[in-house]
mmCIF file of C-alpha atoms and ligand atoms in Angstrom:
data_model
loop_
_atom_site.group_PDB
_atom_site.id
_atom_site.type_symbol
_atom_site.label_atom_id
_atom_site.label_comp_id
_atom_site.label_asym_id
_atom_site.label_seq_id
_atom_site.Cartn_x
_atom_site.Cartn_y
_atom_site.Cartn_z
ATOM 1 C CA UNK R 1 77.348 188.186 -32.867
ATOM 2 C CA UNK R 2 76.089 185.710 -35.109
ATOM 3 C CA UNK R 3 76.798 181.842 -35.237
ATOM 4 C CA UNK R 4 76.124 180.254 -38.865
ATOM 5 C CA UNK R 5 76.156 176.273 -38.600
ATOM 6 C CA UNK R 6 76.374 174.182 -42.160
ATOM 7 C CA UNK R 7 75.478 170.937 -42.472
ATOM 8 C CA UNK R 8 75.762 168.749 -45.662
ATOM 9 C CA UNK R 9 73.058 166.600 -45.579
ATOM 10 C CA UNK R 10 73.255 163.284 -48.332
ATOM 11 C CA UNK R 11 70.243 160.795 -47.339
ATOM 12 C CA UNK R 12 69.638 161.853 -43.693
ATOM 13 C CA UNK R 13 66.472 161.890 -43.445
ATOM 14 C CA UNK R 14 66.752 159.918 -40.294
ATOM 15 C CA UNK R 15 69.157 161.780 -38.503
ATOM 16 C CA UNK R 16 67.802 165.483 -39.244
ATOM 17 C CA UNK R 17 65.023 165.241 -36.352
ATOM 18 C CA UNK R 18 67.377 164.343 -34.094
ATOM 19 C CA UNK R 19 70.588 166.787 -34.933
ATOM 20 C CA UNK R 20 68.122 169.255 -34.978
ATOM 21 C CA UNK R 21 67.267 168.943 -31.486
ATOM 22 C CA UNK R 22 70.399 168.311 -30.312
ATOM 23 C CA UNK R 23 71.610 171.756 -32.032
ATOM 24 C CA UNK R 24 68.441 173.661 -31.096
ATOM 25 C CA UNK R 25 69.552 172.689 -27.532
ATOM 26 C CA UNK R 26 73.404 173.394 -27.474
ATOM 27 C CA UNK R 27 72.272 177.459 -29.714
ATOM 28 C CA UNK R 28 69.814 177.665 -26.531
ATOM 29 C CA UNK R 29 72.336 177.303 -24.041
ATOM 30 C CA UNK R 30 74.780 179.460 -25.979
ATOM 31 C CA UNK R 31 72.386 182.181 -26.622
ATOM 32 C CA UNK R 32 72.331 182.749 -23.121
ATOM 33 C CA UNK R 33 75.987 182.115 -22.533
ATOM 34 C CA UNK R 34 77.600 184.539 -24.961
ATOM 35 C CA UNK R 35 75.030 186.485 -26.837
ATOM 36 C CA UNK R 36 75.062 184.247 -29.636
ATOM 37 C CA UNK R 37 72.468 184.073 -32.488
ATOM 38 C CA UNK R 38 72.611 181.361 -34.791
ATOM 39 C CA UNK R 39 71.246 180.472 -38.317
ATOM 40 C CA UNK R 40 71.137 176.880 -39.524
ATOM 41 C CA UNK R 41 72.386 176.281 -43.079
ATOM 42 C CA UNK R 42 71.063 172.958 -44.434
ATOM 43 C CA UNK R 43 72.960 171.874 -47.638
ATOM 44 C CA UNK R 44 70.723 169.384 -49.432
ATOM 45 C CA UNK R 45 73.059 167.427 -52.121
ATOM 46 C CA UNK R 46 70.548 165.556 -54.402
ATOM 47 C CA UNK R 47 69.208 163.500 -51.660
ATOM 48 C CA UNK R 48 67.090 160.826 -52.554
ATOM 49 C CA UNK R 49 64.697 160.324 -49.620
ATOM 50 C CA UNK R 50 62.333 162.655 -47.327
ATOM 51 C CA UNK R 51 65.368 164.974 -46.715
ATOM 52 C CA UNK R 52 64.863 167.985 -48.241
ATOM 53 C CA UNK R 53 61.154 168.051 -46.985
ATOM 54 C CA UNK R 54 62.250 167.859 -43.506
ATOM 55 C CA UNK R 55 64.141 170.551 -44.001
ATOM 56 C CA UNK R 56 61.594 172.755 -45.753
ATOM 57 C CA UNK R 57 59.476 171.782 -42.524
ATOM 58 C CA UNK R 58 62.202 172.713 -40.246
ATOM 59 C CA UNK R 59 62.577 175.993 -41.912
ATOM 60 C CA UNK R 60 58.566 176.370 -41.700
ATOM 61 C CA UNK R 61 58.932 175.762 -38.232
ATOM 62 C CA UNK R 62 61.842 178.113 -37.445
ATOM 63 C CA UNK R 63 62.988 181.113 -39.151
ATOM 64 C CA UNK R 64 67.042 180.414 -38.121
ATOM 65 C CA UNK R 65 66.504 177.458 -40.670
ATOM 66 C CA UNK R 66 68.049 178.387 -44.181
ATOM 67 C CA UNK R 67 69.094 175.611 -47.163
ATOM 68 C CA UNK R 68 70.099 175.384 -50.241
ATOM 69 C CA UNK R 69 69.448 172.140 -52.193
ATOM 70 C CA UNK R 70 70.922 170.888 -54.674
ATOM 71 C CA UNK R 71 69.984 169.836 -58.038
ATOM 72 C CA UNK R 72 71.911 166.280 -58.138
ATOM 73 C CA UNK R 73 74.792 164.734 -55.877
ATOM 74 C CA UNK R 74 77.585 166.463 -55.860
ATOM 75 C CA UNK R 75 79.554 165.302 -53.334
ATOM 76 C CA UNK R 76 80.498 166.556 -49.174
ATOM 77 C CA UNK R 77 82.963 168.963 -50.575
ATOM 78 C CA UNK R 78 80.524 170.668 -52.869
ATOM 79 C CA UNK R 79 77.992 170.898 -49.898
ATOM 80 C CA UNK R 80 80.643 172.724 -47.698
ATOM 81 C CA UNK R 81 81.231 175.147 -50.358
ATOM 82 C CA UNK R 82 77.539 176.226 -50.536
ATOM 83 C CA UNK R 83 76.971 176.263 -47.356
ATOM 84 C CA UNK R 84 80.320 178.731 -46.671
ATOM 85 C CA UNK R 85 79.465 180.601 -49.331
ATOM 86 C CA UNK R 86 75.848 181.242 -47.938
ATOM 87 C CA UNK R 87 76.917 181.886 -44.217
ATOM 88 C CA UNK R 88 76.363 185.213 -43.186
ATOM 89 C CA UNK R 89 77.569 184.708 -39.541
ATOM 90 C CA UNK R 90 80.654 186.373 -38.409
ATOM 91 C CA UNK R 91 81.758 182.354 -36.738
ATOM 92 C CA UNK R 92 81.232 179.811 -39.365
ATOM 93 C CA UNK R 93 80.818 176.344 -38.261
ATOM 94 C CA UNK R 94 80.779 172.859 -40.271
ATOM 95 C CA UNK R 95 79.430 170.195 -39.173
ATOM 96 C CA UNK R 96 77.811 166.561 -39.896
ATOM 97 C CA UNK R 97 74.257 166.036 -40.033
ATOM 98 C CA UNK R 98 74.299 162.198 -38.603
ATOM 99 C CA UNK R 99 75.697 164.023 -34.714
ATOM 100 C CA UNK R 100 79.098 161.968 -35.125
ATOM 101 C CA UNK R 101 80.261 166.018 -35.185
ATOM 102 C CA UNK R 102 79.326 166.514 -31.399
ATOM 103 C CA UNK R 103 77.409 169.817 -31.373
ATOM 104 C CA UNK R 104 77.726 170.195 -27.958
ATOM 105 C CA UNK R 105 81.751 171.152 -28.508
ATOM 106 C CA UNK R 106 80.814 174.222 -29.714
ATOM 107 C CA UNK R 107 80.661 176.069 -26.474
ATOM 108 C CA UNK R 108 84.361 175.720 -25.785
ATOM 109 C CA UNK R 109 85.342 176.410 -29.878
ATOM 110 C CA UNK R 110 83.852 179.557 -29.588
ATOM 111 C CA UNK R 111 86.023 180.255 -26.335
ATOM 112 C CA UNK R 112 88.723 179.611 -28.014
ATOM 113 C CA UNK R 113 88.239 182.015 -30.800
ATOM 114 C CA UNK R 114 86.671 184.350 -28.337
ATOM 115 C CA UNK R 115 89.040 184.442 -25.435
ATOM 116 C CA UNK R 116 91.974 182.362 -26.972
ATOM 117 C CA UNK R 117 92.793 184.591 -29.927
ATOM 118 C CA UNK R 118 92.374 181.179 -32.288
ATOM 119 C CA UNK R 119 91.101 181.833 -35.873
ATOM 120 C CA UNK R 120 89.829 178.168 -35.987
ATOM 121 C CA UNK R 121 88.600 175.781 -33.857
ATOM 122 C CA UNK R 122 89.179 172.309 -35.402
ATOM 123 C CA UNK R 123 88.551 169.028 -34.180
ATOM 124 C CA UNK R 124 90.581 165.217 -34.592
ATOM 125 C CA UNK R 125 89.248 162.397 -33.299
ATOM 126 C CA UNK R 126 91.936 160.423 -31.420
ATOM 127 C CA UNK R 127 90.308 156.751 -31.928
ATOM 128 C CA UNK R 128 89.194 155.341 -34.635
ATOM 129 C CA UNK R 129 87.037 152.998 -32.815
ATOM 130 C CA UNK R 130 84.029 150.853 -34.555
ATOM 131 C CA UNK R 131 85.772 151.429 -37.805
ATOM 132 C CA UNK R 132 86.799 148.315 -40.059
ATOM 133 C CA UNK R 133 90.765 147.880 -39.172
ATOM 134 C CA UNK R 134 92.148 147.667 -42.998
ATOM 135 C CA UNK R 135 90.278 150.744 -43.106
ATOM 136 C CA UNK R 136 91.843 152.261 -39.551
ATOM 137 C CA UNK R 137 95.443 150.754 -40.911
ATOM 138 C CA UNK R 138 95.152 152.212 -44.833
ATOM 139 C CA UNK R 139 93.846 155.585 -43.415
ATOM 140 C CA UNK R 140 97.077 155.798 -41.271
ATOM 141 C CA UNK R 141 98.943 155.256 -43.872
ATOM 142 C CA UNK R 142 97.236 157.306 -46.291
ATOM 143 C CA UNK R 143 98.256 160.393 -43.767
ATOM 144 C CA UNK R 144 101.889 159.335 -43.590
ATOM 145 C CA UNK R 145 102.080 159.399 -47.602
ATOM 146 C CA UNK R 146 100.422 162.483 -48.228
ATOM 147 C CA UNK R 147 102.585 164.180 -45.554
ATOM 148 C CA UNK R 148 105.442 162.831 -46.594
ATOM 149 C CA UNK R 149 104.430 164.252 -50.444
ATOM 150 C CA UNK R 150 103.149 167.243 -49.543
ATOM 151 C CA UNK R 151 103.827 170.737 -48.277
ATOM 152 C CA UNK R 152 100.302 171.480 -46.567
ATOM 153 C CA UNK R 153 99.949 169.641 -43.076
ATOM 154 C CA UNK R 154 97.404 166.953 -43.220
ATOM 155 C CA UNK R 155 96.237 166.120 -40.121
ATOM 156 C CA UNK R 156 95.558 163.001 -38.892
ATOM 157 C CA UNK R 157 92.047 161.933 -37.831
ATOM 158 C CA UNK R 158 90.776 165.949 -38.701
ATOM 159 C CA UNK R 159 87.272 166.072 -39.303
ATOM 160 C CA UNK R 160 85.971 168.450 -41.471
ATOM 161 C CA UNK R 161 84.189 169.697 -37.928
ATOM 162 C CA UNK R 162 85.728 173.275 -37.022
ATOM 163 C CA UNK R 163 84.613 176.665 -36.206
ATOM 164 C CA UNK R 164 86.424 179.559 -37.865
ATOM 165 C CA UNK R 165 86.521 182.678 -38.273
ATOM 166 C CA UNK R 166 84.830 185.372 -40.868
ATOM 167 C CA UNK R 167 88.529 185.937 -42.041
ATOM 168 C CA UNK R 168 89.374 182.547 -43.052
ATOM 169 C CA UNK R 169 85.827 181.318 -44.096
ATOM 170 C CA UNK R 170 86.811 184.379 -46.710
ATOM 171 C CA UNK R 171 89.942 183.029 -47.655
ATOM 172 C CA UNK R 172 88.535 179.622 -48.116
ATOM 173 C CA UNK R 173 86.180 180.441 -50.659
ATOM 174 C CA UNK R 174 88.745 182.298 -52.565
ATOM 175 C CA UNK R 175 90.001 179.188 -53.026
ATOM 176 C CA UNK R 176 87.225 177.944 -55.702
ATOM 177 C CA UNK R 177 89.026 175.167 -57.455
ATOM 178 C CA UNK R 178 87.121 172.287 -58.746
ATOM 179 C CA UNK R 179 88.705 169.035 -57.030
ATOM 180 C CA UNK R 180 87.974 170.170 -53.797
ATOM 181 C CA UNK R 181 89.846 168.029 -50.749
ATOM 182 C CA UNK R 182 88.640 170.117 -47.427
ATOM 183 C CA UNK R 183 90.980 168.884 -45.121
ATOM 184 C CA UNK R 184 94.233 170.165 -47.424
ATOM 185 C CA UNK R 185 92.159 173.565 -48.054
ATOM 186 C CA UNK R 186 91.550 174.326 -44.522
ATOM 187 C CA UNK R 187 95.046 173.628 -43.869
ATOM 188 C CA UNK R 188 96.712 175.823 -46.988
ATOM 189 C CA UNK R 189 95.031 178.829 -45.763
ATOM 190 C CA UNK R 190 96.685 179.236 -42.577
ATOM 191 C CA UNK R 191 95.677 180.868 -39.718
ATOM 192 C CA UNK R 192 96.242 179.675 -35.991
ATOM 193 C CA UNK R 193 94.294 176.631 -35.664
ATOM 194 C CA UNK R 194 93.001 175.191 -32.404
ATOM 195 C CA UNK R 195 92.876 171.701 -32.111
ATOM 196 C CA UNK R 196 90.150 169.705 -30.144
ATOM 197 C CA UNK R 197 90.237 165.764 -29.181
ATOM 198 C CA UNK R 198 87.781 163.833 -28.759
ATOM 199 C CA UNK R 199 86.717 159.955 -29.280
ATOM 200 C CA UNK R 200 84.653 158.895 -32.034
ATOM 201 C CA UNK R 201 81.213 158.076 -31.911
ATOM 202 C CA UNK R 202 79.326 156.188 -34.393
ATOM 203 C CA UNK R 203 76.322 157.575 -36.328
ATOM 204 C CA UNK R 204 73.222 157.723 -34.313
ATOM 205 C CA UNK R 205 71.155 156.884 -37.374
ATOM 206 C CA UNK R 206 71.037 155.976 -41.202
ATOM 207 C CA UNK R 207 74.293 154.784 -43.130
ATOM 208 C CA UNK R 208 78.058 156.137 -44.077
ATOM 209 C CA UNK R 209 78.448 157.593 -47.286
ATOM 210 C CA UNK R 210 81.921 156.224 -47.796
ATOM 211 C CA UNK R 211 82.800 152.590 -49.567
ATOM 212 C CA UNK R 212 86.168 151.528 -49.312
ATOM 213 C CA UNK R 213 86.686 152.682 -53.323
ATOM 214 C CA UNK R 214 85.089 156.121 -52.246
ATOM 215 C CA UNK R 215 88.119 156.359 -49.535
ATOM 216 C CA UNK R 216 90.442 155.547 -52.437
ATOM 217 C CA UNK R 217 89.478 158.135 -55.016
ATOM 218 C CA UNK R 218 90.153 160.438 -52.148
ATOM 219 C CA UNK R 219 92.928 159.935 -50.844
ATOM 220 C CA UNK R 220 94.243 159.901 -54.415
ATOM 221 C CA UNK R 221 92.311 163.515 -54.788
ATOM 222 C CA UNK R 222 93.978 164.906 -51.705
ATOM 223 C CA UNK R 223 97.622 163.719 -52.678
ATOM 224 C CA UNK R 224 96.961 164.817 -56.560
ATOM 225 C CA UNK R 225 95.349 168.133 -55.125
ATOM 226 C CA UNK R 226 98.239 168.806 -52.717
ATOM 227 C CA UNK R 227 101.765 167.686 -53.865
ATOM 228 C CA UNK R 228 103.604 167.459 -56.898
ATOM 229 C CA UNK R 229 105.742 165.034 -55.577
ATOM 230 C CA UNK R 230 104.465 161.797 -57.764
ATOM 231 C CA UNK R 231 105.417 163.995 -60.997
ATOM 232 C CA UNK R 232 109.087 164.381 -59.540
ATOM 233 C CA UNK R 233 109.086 160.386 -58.448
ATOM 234 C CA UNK R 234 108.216 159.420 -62.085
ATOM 235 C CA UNK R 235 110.947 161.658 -63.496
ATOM 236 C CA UNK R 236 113.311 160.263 -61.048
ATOM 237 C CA UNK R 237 112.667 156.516 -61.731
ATOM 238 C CA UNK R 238 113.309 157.455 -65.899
ATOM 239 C CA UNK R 239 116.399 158.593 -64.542
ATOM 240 C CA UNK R 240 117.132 155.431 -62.530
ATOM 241 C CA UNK R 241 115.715 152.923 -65.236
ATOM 242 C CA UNK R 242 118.368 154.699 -67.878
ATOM 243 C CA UNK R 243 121.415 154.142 -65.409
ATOM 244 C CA UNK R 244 120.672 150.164 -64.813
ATOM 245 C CA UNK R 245 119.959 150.642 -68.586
ATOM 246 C CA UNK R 246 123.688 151.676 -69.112
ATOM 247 C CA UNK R 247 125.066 149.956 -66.271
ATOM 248 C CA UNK R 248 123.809 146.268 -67.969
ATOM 249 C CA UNK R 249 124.844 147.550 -71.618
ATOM 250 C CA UNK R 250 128.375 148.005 -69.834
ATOM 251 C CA UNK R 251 128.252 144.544 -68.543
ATOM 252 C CA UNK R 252 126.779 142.594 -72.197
ATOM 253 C CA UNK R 253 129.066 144.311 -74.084
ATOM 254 C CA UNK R 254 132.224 143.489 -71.987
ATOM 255 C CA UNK R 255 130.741 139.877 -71.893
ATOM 256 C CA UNK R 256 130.310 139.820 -75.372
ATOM 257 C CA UNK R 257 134.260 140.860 -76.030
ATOM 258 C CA UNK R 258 135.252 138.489 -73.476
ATOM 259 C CA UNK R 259 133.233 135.400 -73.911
ATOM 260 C CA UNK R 260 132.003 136.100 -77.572
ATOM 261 C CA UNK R 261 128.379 136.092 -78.191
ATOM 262 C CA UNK R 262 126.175 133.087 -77.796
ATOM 263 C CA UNK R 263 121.996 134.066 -78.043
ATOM 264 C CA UNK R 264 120.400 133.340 -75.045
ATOM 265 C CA UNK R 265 118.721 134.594 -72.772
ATOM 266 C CA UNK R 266 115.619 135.481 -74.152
ATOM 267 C CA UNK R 267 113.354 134.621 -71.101
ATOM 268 C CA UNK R 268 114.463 137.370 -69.028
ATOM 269 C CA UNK R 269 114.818 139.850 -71.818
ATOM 270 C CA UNK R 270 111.069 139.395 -71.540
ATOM 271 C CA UNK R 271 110.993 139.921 -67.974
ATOM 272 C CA UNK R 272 112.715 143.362 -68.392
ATOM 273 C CA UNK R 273 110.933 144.064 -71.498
ATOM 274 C CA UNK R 274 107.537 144.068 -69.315
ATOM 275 C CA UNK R 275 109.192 145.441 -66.343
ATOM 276 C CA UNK R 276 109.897 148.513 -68.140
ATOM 277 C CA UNK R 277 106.681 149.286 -69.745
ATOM 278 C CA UNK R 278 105.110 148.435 -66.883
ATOM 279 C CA UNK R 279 107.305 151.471 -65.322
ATOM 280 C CA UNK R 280 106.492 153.647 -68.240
ATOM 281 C CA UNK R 281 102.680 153.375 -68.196
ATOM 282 C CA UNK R 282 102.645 153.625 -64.521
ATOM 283 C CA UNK R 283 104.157 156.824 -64.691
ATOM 284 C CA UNK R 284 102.059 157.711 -67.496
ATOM 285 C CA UNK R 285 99.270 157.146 -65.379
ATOM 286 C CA UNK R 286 100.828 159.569 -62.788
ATOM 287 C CA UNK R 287 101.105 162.492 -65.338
ATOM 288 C CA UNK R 288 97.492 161.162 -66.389
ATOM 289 C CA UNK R 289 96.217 161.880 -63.169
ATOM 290 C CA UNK R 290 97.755 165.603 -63.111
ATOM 291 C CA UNK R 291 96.300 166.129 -66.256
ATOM 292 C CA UNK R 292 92.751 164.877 -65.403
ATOM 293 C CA UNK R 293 92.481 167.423 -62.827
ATOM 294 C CA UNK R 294 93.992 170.162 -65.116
ATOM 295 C CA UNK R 295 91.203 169.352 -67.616
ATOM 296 C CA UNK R 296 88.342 169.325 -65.273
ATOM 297 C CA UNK R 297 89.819 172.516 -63.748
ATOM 298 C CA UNK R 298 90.204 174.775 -66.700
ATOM 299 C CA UNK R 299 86.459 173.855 -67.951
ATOM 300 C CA UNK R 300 85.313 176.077 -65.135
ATOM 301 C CA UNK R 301 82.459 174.507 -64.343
ATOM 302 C CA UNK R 302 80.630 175.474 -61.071
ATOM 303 C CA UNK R 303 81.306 173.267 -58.074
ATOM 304 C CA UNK R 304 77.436 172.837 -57.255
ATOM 305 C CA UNK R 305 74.322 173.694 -59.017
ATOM 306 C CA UNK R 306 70.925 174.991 -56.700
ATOM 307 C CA UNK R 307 67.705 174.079 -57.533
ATOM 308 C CA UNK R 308 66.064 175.486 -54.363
ATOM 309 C CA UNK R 309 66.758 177.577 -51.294
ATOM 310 C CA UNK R 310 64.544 178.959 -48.645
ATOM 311 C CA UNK R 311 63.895 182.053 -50.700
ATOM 312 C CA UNK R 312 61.853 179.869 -52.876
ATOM 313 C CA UNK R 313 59.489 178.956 -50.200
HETATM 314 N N1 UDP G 1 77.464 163.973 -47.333
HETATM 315 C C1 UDP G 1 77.111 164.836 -48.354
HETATM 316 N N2 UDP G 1 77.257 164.426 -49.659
HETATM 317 C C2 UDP G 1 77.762 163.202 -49.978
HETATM 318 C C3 UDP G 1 78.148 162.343 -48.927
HETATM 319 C C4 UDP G 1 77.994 162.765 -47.611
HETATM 320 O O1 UDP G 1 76.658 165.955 -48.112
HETATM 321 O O2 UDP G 1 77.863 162.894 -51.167
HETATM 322 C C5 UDP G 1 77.302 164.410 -45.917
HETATM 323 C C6 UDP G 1 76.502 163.457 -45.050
HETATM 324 O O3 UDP G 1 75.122 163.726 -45.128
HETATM 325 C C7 UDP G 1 77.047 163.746 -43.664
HETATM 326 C C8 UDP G 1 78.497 164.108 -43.947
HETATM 327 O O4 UDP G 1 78.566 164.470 -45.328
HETATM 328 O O5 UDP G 1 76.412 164.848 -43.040
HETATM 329 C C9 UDP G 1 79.462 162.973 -43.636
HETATM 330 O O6 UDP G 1 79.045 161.807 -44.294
HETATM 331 P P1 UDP G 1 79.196 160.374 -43.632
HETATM 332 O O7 UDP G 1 78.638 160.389 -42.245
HETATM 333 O O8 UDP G 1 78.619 159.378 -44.579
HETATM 334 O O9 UDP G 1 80.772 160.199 -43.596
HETATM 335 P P2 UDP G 1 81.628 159.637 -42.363
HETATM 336 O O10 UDP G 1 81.165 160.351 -41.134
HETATM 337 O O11 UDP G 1 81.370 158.190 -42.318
HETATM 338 O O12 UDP G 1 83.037 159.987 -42.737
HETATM 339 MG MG1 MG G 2 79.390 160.378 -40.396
#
């Protein structure tokens, strides 16, 4: 039975020596506890430090190393992709290079898919501890929206740490769309998900990839990816900006054969003069946004591009 662990790394130079260790200990202990072999599947996205040649020393130093690096940035999602795609093991696991992904869950994932008859072992954290609060408060929100919009259960507080299957690591790279947003793909596929709790811990070394706009961008990918909803709002508030439409023509006109017709009024015929195109170029932006995607999605364009994998050694 094998084990296959990927791990986007973006600028961790600092962190690598110290996952690796961390991981090297927790395959140790498994190896003897279930029979498990591993293989270590670096995904180096464009880093711009000493990344990748850690990794090409890791993988000099042990022969479970394998990597693929990338030829620029191109983003987490990207980095997952690879890293499924090169996973031979019949368990796939994800995971974070800084160790905020404790490695040392793994044990009890693997019972669950072993002895629990789970497809996926997937983790939440329950606190959002030593995280800015606007960020803590907008993130809540962000899940209650996108739930609300959408069909596909997002999660709250899932972390793109799980352990799955060779079944459903198959199904999620059938699922080769462009605009990736993990947590809403892991979710589509189905399959009987375990869920594991646990408290967040803070990086043990270098920075977080994410700036507040990052979050933004997506959030707005993962609602855009995963719910047509916003189309249907935008028809729905034409529909409701034509009835007070009618309802105040009703009301001029009946003013105007009551009280005749004096011209005034001009200030707030502004008002709902900007109002309204303010709607309409809102919602244009909404369709906008559909469309976007639609573009970037029919050029076909591969999600990542490799410039170098252990092969090349
Ligand atoms: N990461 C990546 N490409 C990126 C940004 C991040 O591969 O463009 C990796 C990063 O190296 C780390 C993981 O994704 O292993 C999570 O990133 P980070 O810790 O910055 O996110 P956070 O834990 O704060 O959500
Ligand atoms: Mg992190």
């Amino acid at each position: 039975m094998r084990i296959s662990l990927v791990v986007p790394c973006y600028n961790e130079e600092a962190a690598l020596p110290l996952f690796y260790a961390e991981v090297c200990r927790v395959a140790a202990e498994m190896e003897k506890s279930h029979g498990a072999a591993f293989e270590f599947i670096f995904v180096d996205d464009g880093s711009a430090d000493g990344t990748l040649p850690a990794i090409r020393a890791l993988r000099g130093q042990d022969a479970r190393v394998r990597y693929i690096s990338f030829s620029r940035n191109f983003g987490k999602e990207a980095a997952l992709y690879a890293g499924l795609q090169a996973a031979k093991g019949d368990y796939v696991a994800t995971l974070d290079a800084d160790l905020q992904d404790p490695p040392s869950l793994l044990p009890q994932m693997l019972d669950a898919l072993q002895n629990g008859g789970f497809d996926c072992a997937a983790t939440r954290r329950v606190t959002r501890r030593g995280e800015p609060r606007l960020r803590s408060w907008c993130a809540r929100k962000f899940y209650r929206v996108i739930n609300k919009l959408s069909d596909t259960e997002i999660v709250d507080g899932a972390r793109d740490y799980r352990l799955m299957r060779r079944r459903m690591v198959d199904a999620v790279l059938q699922m080769s769309e462009y605009n990736r947003f993990s947590k809403g793909i892991f979710s589509w596929v189905g399959f009987t998900t375990k869920w594991f709790d646990y408290e967040n811990v803070g990086r043990v070394a270098g920075k977080t990839k994410w700036s507040f706009w990052g979050l933004v961008k997506y959030s707005v990918e993962g609602i855009v990816g995963f719910s047509t909803a916003p189309l249907i709002i935008a028809a729905w508030a034409g529909v409701l900006f034509c009835l007070a439409a009618f309802l105040g023509l009703l009301f001029v006109f009946v003013r105007a054969l009551l009280f005749g017709d004096p011209t005034s009024g001009w200030p707030s015929l502004v008002c709902i003069l900007l109002l309204c195109s303010g709607v309409q170029l809102f919602c244009i932006g909404i369709v906008g946004q559909y469309l976007a995607r639609t573009y970037l999605e029919v050029k076909r364009r591969p999600i990542y591009i490799a410039k170098e994998t252990e092969q090349d050694l």
